[in-house]
Amino acid sequence: MASNDHHNHRHHVVLFPFMSKGHTIPVLHLARLLVRRNATVTLFTTPANQSFISDYLSDLTTTRTFSILSLPFPENIGDGVPPGTESTDKLPEISLWVPFARSTHLMKPHFEQSLESLPGPPVTFMVTDGFLPWTLDSANKYRGGIPRLVYYGMGNFANAVSRDVSEGGYIHRFDSDDELFPVPHFPWVKVTRNDFDQPFTDRKPSGLHFEFIMDCVVSAVNSFGQIVNSFYELEPAYADFDPRTWSVGPLCLIEHPRGGESGRKTPPWMEWLDGMLEKGKPVLYVAFGSQAEISREQFREIKTGLEKSEANFLWVVRKNETELDDGFEVGSRGIVVREWVDQREILGHQSVQGFLSHCGWNSVLESICARVPILAWPMMAEQPLNARFVAEEIKVGIRVQTSNGSVRGFVTAEGLEKSVKELMEGETGKEARKKVKEFGDAAMEAVQEGGSSWKALDDLLTLLHGSETHSR
């Protein structure tokens, strides 16, 4: 038991994740972790997302110290967002993300009303997504003010590097999008302008997207601190860059009790993996997340590249990526899945020996925890930075080869074929496999009692208990 658990039962924590699976799932793991530390937890969501959360946290729904509350979400956002959309995975295209994210502030009156009427002990602090900047004002209003911690769903490396190159317009000193330049506080790290998305690369940023990002930045700066889904041993220099961050992960290692799942039917793709294991055939897992938009031409190159690589593969695709149906015969070497999958379950299968990934932070951590090396193919957001971290900083993977060497370059079938073979069979792949095992072992130690992440959460809860006592 934690040394300060006798304090923790006094905490009533509000959690409010952004309406996106990649942002929500780690916060659900955090909810389970806080309940185990004897905190009372209230998690806010919207009606369309509640059933997913209730199912995911079925072990907590009968616990008196945990509850889920739904807030009405605006039905007609406009700007092309289909009515009734309450999650980013339901958006028909990624360009609608900004109006969707901006519309969440319409929930603010309902959120504040619900906060005031919550049963049980008063709320002592809240953890809300960085894309819900308006919740800082709600935290400041609640009974004289409570601490708000930010959760962004990114690692310390991407967070620190982004801030460092943005300050003082440093990124705009370089004209070429593909010119490598050193990061001021971390000169051993070399990045390009193409490692960053708009509006960060705009010399004179403006518009609704920029205004929303600035709202998020200002809100984060004025919050108590940041919860990071990482562990100190993975990125120590970058964790130390901001003393107001607490690395409490990998949150995916906070296990769901599986005692009630004995009757669960084994999915066909897991049966296929079992068969590959029996035959002694290693498998490449391929998944690019739920948000990435891949062109028809690029899809053809992926198909051809996988076929030529002769690797066994399991490819999870979005339902709207029907281009795969156009004459793609995977035969016995591959399987294509068009359903939602338990990614950790797949990565944890003994036959899976590589992961062709978009390098979303959740995927990076899950791959590390499963000791599976990564073939990094970033698509958007901070993923190019995550790919640099994976391949150049901790060396648990390699970069996919683009046709022109650019971070955002086109990947030909030949480039993909060569990259897959290097990861699965080459010397660099073997070294990555050794490295990822080391970090995977360190991740397990971090979340155990006495580990760095365990201590970080314990320190945070004690600090917040002290600030709450002082404020009375």
Coordinates of C-alpha atoms in Angstrom, one line a residue:
M1 CA 0.0 0.0 0.0
A2 CA 1.2 3.5 -0.8
S3 CA 2.8 5.3 2.1
N4 CA 0.4 8.2 1.7
D5 CA -2.8 6.2 1.0
H6 CA -4.3 7.3 4.3
H7 CA -4.4 10.8 2.7
N8 CA -5.6 9.7 -0.7
H9 CA -9.0 8.6 0.4
R10 CA -9.8 12.3 1.0
H11 CA -9.3 13.1 -2.7
H12 CA -12.3 13.4 -5.0
V13 CA -10.9 13.6 -8.5
V14 CA -12.8 14.7 -11.6
L15 CA -11.6 13.3 -14.9
F16 CA -12.7 14.7 -18.3
P17 CA -11.2 13.1 -21.4
F18 CA -11.5 14.5 -24.9
M19 CA -14.0 12.7 -27.1
S20 CA -11.5 10.6 -29.0
K21 CA -10.6 7.0 -28.2
G22 CA -6.9 7.7 -28.2
H23 CA -7.3 10.4 -25.6
T24 CA -10.0 8.7 -23.6
I25 CA -8.5 5.2 -23.1
P26 CA -5.4 6.3 -21.1
V27 CA -7.7 8.4 -18.9
L28 CA -9.8 5.3 -18.2
H29 CA -6.6 3.5 -17.1
L30 CA -5.9 6.6 -14.9
A31 CA -9.3 6.3 -13.3
R32 CA -8.6 2.7 -12.3
L33 CA -5.3 3.7 -10.9
L34 CA -6.7 6.5 -8.8
V35 CA -9.5 4.3 -7.4
R36 CA -6.9 1.8 -6.4
R37 CA -5.2 4.6 -4.5
N38 CA -8.4 5.1 -2.5
A39 CA -9.5 8.2 -4.3
T40 CA -13.2 8.9 -5.2
V41 CA -13.4 9.4 -9.0
T42 CA -16.1 11.1 -11.1
L43 CA -15.6 10.8 -14.9
F44 CA -17.4 13.1 -17.3
T45 CA -18.3 12.2 -20.9
T46 CA -21.2 12.5 -23.3
P47 CA -24.2 10.1 -23.9
A48 CA -22.9 8.5 -27.1
N49 CA -19.5 7.7 -25.4
Q50 CA -20.9 6.5 -22.0
S51 CA -21.5 2.9 -23.0
F52 CA -18.0 2.4 -24.3
I53 CA -16.6 3.8 -21.1
S54 CA -18.9 1.8 -18.9
D55 CA -17.9 -1.4 -20.7
Y56 CA -14.2 -0.6 -20.5
L57 CA -14.5 0.2 -16.8
S58 CA -17.0 -2.6 -15.9
D59 CA -14.9 -3.6 -12.9
L60 CA -15.4 -0.1 -11.4
T61 CA -19.0 0.6 -12.3
T62 CA -20.2 -1.2 -9.1
T63 CA -17.6 0.6 -6.9
R64 CA -19.1 3.3 -4.6
T65 CA -16.1 5.5 -5.2
F66 CA -16.4 5.7 -9.0
S67 CA -19.1 7.2 -11.1
I68 CA -19.7 8.3 -14.7
L69 CA -21.7 11.4 -15.6
S70 CA -22.9 12.3 -19.2
L71 CA -23.2 15.9 -20.3
P72 CA -25.4 16.9 -23.3
F73 CA -23.2 17.5 -26.4
P74 CA -24.3 20.1 -28.9
E75 CA -26.3 18.3 -31.6
N76 CA -25.8 20.7 -34.5
I77 CA -22.3 22.0 -34.5
G78 CA -22.4 23.1 -38.2
D79 CA -19.3 23.7 -40.4
G80 CA -19.9 20.3 -42.0
V81 CA -19.9 18.2 -38.8
P82 CA -22.7 15.7 -39.0
P83 CA -25.5 16.2 -36.4
G84 CA -25.1 14.0 -33.4
T85 CA -21.3 13.5 -33.8
E86 CA -19.8 13.1 -30.3
S87 CA -16.4 11.5 -31.1
T88 CA -13.6 12.2 -33.5
D89 CA -13.7 8.7 -34.9
K90 CA -17.2 9.5 -36.3
L91 CA -15.9 12.6 -38.2
P92 CA -16.1 11.9 -42.0
E93 CA -12.8 13.8 -42.5
I94 CA -10.0 15.2 -40.3
S95 CA -10.5 18.8 -41.5
L96 CA -13.7 18.8 -39.3
W97 CA -11.6 18.3 -36.1
V98 CA -11.2 22.0 -35.4
P99 CA -15.0 22.9 -35.4
F100 CA -15.7 19.7 -33.4
A101 CA -13.0 20.5 -30.8
R102 CA -14.1 24.2 -30.5
S103 CA -17.7 23.2 -29.9
T104 CA -16.9 21.4 -26.6
H105 CA -17.1 24.7 -24.8
L106 CA -20.9 24.6 -25.2
M107 CA -20.8 21.9 -22.5
K108 CA -19.3 24.3 -19.9
P109 CA -22.6 25.4 -18.2
H110 CA -23.7 21.8 -17.9
F111 CA -20.3 20.8 -16.5
E112 CA -20.2 23.5 -13.9
Q113 CA -23.8 22.8 -12.8
S114 CA -23.0 19.1 -12.4
L115 CA -19.8 19.9 -10.5
E116 CA -21.7 21.9 -7.9
S117 CA -24.3 19.1 -7.4
L118 CA -21.9 16.2 -7.1
P119 CA -22.6 13.9 -4.2
G120 CA -19.9 12.8 -1.8
P121 CA -16.8 14.8 -0.7
P122 CA -15.9 18.0 -2.4
V123 CA -13.8 17.8 -5.6
T124 CA -10.1 18.3 -4.7
F125 CA -8.6 18.5 -8.2
M126 CA -9.5 17.7 -11.8
V127 CA -7.6 16.1 -14.7
T128 CA -9.0 17.4 -18.0
D129 CA -7.8 17.0 -21.6
G130 CA -5.6 19.8 -23.0
F131 CA -8.2 20.2 -25.8
L132 CA -10.8 21.2 -23.2
P133 CA -9.1 24.5 -22.2
W134 CA -12.3 26.0 -20.8
T135 CA -12.3 23.6 -17.9
L136 CA -9.6 25.7 -16.2
D137 CA -12.2 28.5 -15.7
S138 CA -14.6 25.8 -14.3
A139 CA -11.9 24.6 -11.9
N140 CA -11.2 28.2 -10.8
K141 CA -14.9 28.8 -10.1
Y142 CA -15.5 25.7 -8.1
R143 CA -15.8 26.5 -4.4
G144 CA -13.0 29.1 -4.5
G145 CA -10.8 27.2 -6.9
I146 CA -9.3 23.8 -7.2
P147 CA -6.1 22.6 -9.1
R148 CA -6.6 21.6 -12.7
L149 CA -4.0 19.2 -14.3
V150 CA -3.8 18.9 -18.1
Y151 CA -3.6 15.6 -20.0
Y152 CA -2.4 15.9 -23.6
G153 CA -1.9 12.3 -24.7
M154 CA 1.7 13.0 -25.8
G155 CA 5.1 12.1 -24.3
N156 CA 7.7 14.3 -22.7
F157 CA 10.0 14.3 -25.7
A158 CA 7.3 15.7 -28.1
N159 CA 6.1 18.1 -25.5
A160 CA 9.5 19.5 -24.6
V161 CA 10.8 19.7 -28.2
S162 CA 7.6 21.4 -29.5
R163 CA 7.8 24.1 -26.8
D164 CA 11.5 24.6 -27.2
V165 CA 11.4 25.3 -31.0
S166 CA 8.3 27.4 -30.7
E167 CA 9.6 29.8 -28.1
G168 CA 10.8 33.1 -29.6
G169 CA 9.9 31.9 -33.2
Y170 CA 13.0 29.8 -33.3
I171 CA 11.5 27.4 -35.9
H172 CA 11.1 30.3 -38.3
R173 CA 14.9 30.9 -38.6
F174 CA 15.0 28.0 -41.0
D175 CA 13.6 28.3 -44.5
S176 CA 13.7 24.8 -45.8
D177 CA 11.0 22.4 -44.6
D178 CA 13.5 19.5 -44.7
E179 CA 16.6 21.2 -43.3
L180 CA 17.8 19.6 -40.1
F181 CA 18.4 22.0 -37.2
P182 CA 19.3 21.5 -33.5
V183 CA 16.8 21.9 -30.7
P184 CA 18.1 24.7 -28.4
H185 CA 17.9 23.0 -25.0
F186 CA 18.6 19.5 -26.5
P187 CA 21.2 20.2 -29.2
W188 CA 21.8 16.5 -29.8
V189 CA 18.3 16.3 -31.2
K190 CA 17.9 17.4 -34.9
V191 CA 14.5 18.1 -36.3
T192 CA 13.0 19.8 -39.4
R193 CA 10.0 22.1 -40.0
N194 CA 8.2 19.1 -41.5
D195 CA 8.3 17.5 -38.0
F196 CA 5.6 20.0 -37.0
D197 CA 2.1 20.6 -38.1
Q198 CA 0.4 23.9 -38.9
P199 CA -0.1 26.4 -37.3
F200 CA 3.3 25.9 -35.7
T201 CA 5.1 26.3 -39.0
D202 CA 3.2 29.4 -40.1
R203 CA 5.3 32.6 -39.9
K204 CA 2.1 34.6 -39.2
P205 CA -0.4 32.1 -37.9
S206 CA -4.0 33.1 -37.8
G207 CA -7.5 31.6 -38.1
L208 CA -9.7 29.4 -35.9
H209 CA -7.2 26.5 -35.6
F210 CA -4.5 28.9 -34.3
E211 CA -6.8 30.6 -31.9
F212 CA -7.9 27.2 -30.5
I213 CA -4.3 26.0 -30.0
M214 CA -3.5 29.3 -28.3
D215 CA -6.5 28.9 -25.9
C216 CA -5.1 25.4 -25.1
V217 CA -1.6 26.7 -24.5
V218 CA -2.6 29.6 -22.3
S219 CA -4.9 27.3 -20.3
A220 CA -2.2 24.7 -19.8
V221 CA 0.4 27.3 -18.7
N222 CA -2.0 28.6 -16.1
S223 CA -3.0 25.2 -14.8
F224 CA -1.4 23.4 -11.8
G225 CA 0.6 21.0 -14.0
Q226 CA 0.4 18.1 -16.4
I227 CA -0.1 14.4 -16.2
V228 CA 2.0 12.5 -18.7
N229 CA 1.5 9.0 -19.9
S230 CA 5.1 8.0 -19.8
F231 CA 7.8 6.9 -17.3
Y232 CA 10.9 8.7 -16.2
E233 CA 13.4 6.1 -17.4
L234 CA 12.2 6.4 -21.0
E235 CA 12.8 10.1 -21.5
P236 CA 14.5 11.6 -18.4
A237 CA 16.0 14.7 -19.9
Y238 CA 12.6 15.7 -21.4
A239 CA 10.7 14.9 -18.2
D240 CA 13.0 17.2 -16.3
F241 CA 12.4 20.1 -18.8
D242 CA 9.1 21.1 -17.0
P243 CA 9.1 20.5 -13.2
R244 CA 5.3 20.7 -13.3
T245 CA 4.9 17.4 -15.1
W246 CA 4.2 14.0 -13.5
S247 CA 5.0 10.9 -15.5
V248 CA 2.7 8.2 -14.2
G249 CA 2.7 5.6 -17.0
P250 CA 2.6 3.6 -19.0
L251 CA -1.1 3.7 -18.2
C252 CA -1.8 0.8 -20.5
L253 CA 0.0 -1.4 -17.8
I254 CA -2.8 -0.7 -15.3
E255 CA -4.5 -4.0 -16.0
H256 CA -8.2 -4.6 -16.3
P257 CA -9.2 -7.6 -14.2
R258 CA -10.1 -10.3 -16.8
G259 CA -11.8 -12.7 -14.5
G260 CA -15.2 -12.2 -16.0
E261 CA -14.0 -12.6 -19.6
S262 CA -13.6 -16.4 -19.5
G263 CA -16.5 -16.9 -21.9
R264 CA -15.3 -14.3 -24.4
K265 CA -15.1 -15.7 -27.9
T266 CA -11.6 -15.6 -29.4
P267 CA -11.7 -13.2 -32.4
P268 CA -10.8 -14.8 -35.8
W269 CA -7.6 -12.6 -36.1
M270 CA -6.3 -14.0 -32.8
E271 CA -7.0 -17.5 -34.0
W272 CA -5.0 -16.7 -37.1
L273 CA -2.1 -15.4 -35.0
D274 CA -2.3 -18.7 -33.0
G275 CA -1.9 -20.6 -36.2
M276 CA 1.1 -18.5 -37.3
L277 CA 2.7 -19.1 -33.9
E278 CA 2.2 -22.9 -34.3
K279 CA 3.9 -22.7 -37.7
G280 CA 6.8 -20.7 -36.2
K281 CA 6.1 -17.7 -38.5
P282 CA 6.7 -14.2 -37.2
V283 CA 4.0 -11.6 -38.0
L284 CA 4.2 -7.8 -38.8
Y285 CA 1.3 -5.9 -37.2
V286 CA 0.1 -3.0 -39.4
A287 CA -2.1 -0.2 -38.1
F288 CA -2.2 3.6 -38.8
G289 CA -4.7 4.7 -36.2
S290 CA -8.3 6.0 -36.6
Q291 CA -7.5 9.5 -37.8
A292 CA -4.9 9.2 -40.5
E293 CA -6.1 9.8 -44.1
I294 CA -4.2 7.8 -46.7
S295 CA -4.5 8.5 -50.4
R296 CA -5.6 5.9 -52.9
E297 CA -2.2 5.9 -54.6
Q298 CA -0.4 5.4 -51.2
F299 CA -2.7 2.6 -50.4
R300 CA -1.7 0.8 -53.6
E301 CA 2.0 1.1 -52.7
I302 CA 1.4 -0.3 -49.2
K303 CA -0.4 -3.3 -50.6
T304 CA 2.3 -3.9 -53.1
G305 CA 5.1 -3.4 -50.6
L306 CA 3.6 -5.8 -48.1
E307 CA 3.2 -8.4 -50.9
K308 CA 6.8 -8.0 -52.1
S309 CA 8.2 -8.1 -48.6
E310 CA 7.0 -11.7 -48.2
A311 CA 6.3 -10.9 -44.5
N312 CA 3.4 -12.4 -42.7
F313 CA 1.1 -9.5 -41.6
L314 CA -2.0 -8.6 -39.8
W315 CA -3.4 -5.2 -41.2
V316 CA -6.1 -3.3 -39.3
V317 CA -7.8 -0.8 -41.6
R318 CA -10.5 1.8 -41.2
K319 CA -13.9 0.8 -42.5
N320 CA -13.9 3.5 -45.1
E321 CA -10.6 2.3 -46.7
T322 CA -12.4 0.1 -49.1
E323 CA -9.6 0.4 -51.7
L324 CA -8.3 -2.8 -50.1
D325 CA -11.2 -4.7 -51.8
D326 CA -9.7 -4.0 -55.2
G327 CA -8.0 -7.2 -56.0
F328 CA -5.9 -7.5 -52.9
E329 CA -5.3 -11.2 -52.4
V330 CA -3.5 -11.7 -49.0
G331 CA -3.5 -15.5 -49.2
S332 CA -2.2 -17.4 -46.2
R333 CA 0.5 -14.8 -45.5
G334 CA -1.8 -12.0 -44.4
I335 CA -5.1 -11.1 -42.8
V336 CA -7.0 -7.8 -43.1
V337 CA -9.2 -6.7 -40.2
R338 CA -11.9 -4.0 -40.6
E339 CA -13.2 -4.0 -37.0
W340 CA -12.1 -2.4 -33.8
V341 CA -9.4 -4.6 -32.2
D342 CA -7.7 -4.8 -28.8
Q343 CA -4.3 -3.6 -30.0
R344 CA -2.6 -4.6 -26.7
E345 CA -3.9 -8.1 -27.1
I346 CA -2.4 -8.3 -30.7
L347 CA 0.9 -6.7 -29.7
G348 CA 1.1 -9.1 -26.8
H349 CA 0.8 -12.2 -29.0
Q350 CA 4.0 -14.1 -29.2
S351 CA 3.9 -14.3 -33.0
V352 CA 3.9 -10.5 -33.5
Q353 CA 7.6 -9.4 -34.0
G354 CA 7.1 -6.0 -35.5
F355 CA 4.7 -3.1 -35.7
L356 CA 4.3 -0.8 -38.8
S357 CA 2.8 2.2 -36.9
H358 CA 1.8 5.8 -37.4
C359 CA 3.6 6.4 -34.1
G360 CA 0.6 7.8 -32.1
W361 CA 1.9 8.0 -28.5
N362 CA -0.4 5.3 -27.2
S363 CA 0.8 2.9 -29.9
V364 CA 4.4 3.7 -29.2
L365 CA 4.0 2.9 -25.5
E366 CA 1.9 -0.3 -26.1
S367 CA 4.6 -1.5 -28.5
I368 CA 7.4 -0.8 -26.0
C369 CA 5.4 -2.6 -23.2
A370 CA 4.9 -5.6 -25.5
R371 CA 8.6 -5.6 -26.4
V372 CA 7.8 -5.2 -30.1
P373 CA 10.1 -3.1 -32.3
I374 CA 8.5 -0.4 -34.4
L375 CA 8.6 0.5 -38.1
A376 CA 7.8 4.2 -37.8
W377 CA 5.6 5.9 -40.4
P378 CA 4.2 9.1 -38.9
M379 CA 1.1 10.7 -40.5
M380 CA 0.1 13.8 -38.5
A381 CA 0.1 15.8 -35.3
E382 CA 3.2 15.1 -33.1
Q383 CA 3.7 11.7 -34.7
P384 CA 6.9 12.8 -36.7
L385 CA 8.5 13.7 -33.4
N386 CA 7.5 10.4 -31.9
A387 CA 9.0 8.7 -34.9
R388 CA 12.3 10.5 -34.3
F389 CA 12.2 9.6 -30.6
V390 CA 11.6 5.9 -31.5
A391 CA 14.3 5.6 -34.2
E392 CA 16.9 8.1 -33.2
E393 CA 16.6 8.7 -29.5
I394 CA 15.8 5.3 -27.9
K395 CA 16.4 3.2 -31.0
V396 CA 13.5 0.8 -30.4
G397 CA 12.6 0.9 -34.1
I398 CA 13.5 2.3 -37.6
R399 CA 12.0 4.8 -40.0
V400 CA 10.2 3.8 -43.1
Q401 CA 12.0 4.9 -46.2
T402 CA 10.3 7.8 -48.1
S403 CA 10.9 8.4 -51.8
N404 CA 12.7 11.8 -51.3
G405 CA 13.9 11.4 -47.7
S406 CA 11.4 13.9 -46.4
V407 CA 9.5 13.3 -43.1
R408 CA 6.3 13.7 -45.1
G409 CA 7.4 12.0 -48.3
F410 CA 5.6 9.4 -50.3
V411 CA 6.5 5.8 -49.5
T412 CA 6.9 3.6 -52.5
A413 CA 6.3 -0.2 -52.5
E414 CA 10.1 -0.7 -52.9
G415 CA 10.8 1.6 -49.9
L416 CA 8.3 -0.2 -47.8
E417 CA 9.5 -3.6 -48.8
K418 CA 13.1 -2.7 -47.9
S419 CA 12.0 -1.2 -44.5
V420 CA 9.9 -4.2 -43.6
K421 CA 12.7 -6.6 -44.4
E422 CA 15.2 -4.6 -42.3
L423 CA 12.9 -4.5 -39.3
M424 CA 11.9 -8.2 -39.4
E425 CA 15.2 -9.7 -40.6
G426 CA 18.0 -7.1 -40.6
E427 CA 20.7 -6.2 -38.1
T428 CA 19.1 -2.8 -37.3
G429 CA 15.9 -4.7 -36.5
K430 CA 17.7 -7.1 -34.2
E431 CA 19.3 -4.2 -32.3
A432 CA 15.8 -2.5 -32.0
R433 CA 14.5 -5.8 -30.6
K434 CA 17.1 -5.8 -27.9
K435 CA 16.5 -2.2 -27.0
V436 CA 12.7 -2.5 -26.9
K437 CA 13.0 -5.4 -24.5
E438 CA 15.2 -3.3 -22.1
F439 CA 12.7 -0.4 -22.1
G440 CA 9.7 -2.8 -21.8
D441 CA 11.3 -4.3 -18.7
A442 CA 11.9 -0.8 -17.3
A443 CA 8.3 0.2 -18.0
M444 CA 7.0 -2.8 -15.9
E445 CA 9.3 -1.7 -13.0
A446 CA 8.2 1.9 -13.2
V447 CA 4.5 1.1 -12.4
Q448 CA 5.3 -1.4 -9.7
E449 CA 5.2 -0.2 -6.0
G450 CA 8.3 1.9 -5.4
G451 CA 8.9 2.5 -9.2
S452 CA 9.3 5.9 -10.7
S453 CA 5.7 6.2 -12.0
W454 CA 4.3 4.8 -8.7
K455 CA 6.3 7.4 -6.8
A456 CA 5.3 10.3 -9.1
L457 CA 1.6 9.7 -8.5
D458 CA 2.2 9.3 -4.8
D459 CA 4.1 12.5 -4.7
L460 CA 1.4 14.3 -6.7
L461 CA -1.4 13.1 -4.5
T462 CA 0.5 14.1 -1.3
L463 CA 1.3 17.5 -2.8
L464 CA -2.3 18.1 -3.8
H465 CA -3.5 16.9 -0.4
G466 CA -1.2 19.5 1.2
S467 CA -2.4 22.3 -1.0
E468 CA -6.0 21.4 -0.3
T469 CA -5.4 21.4 3.5
H470 CA -3.6 24.7 3.3
S471 CA -6.4 26.3 1.3
R472 CA -9.0 25.5 4.0

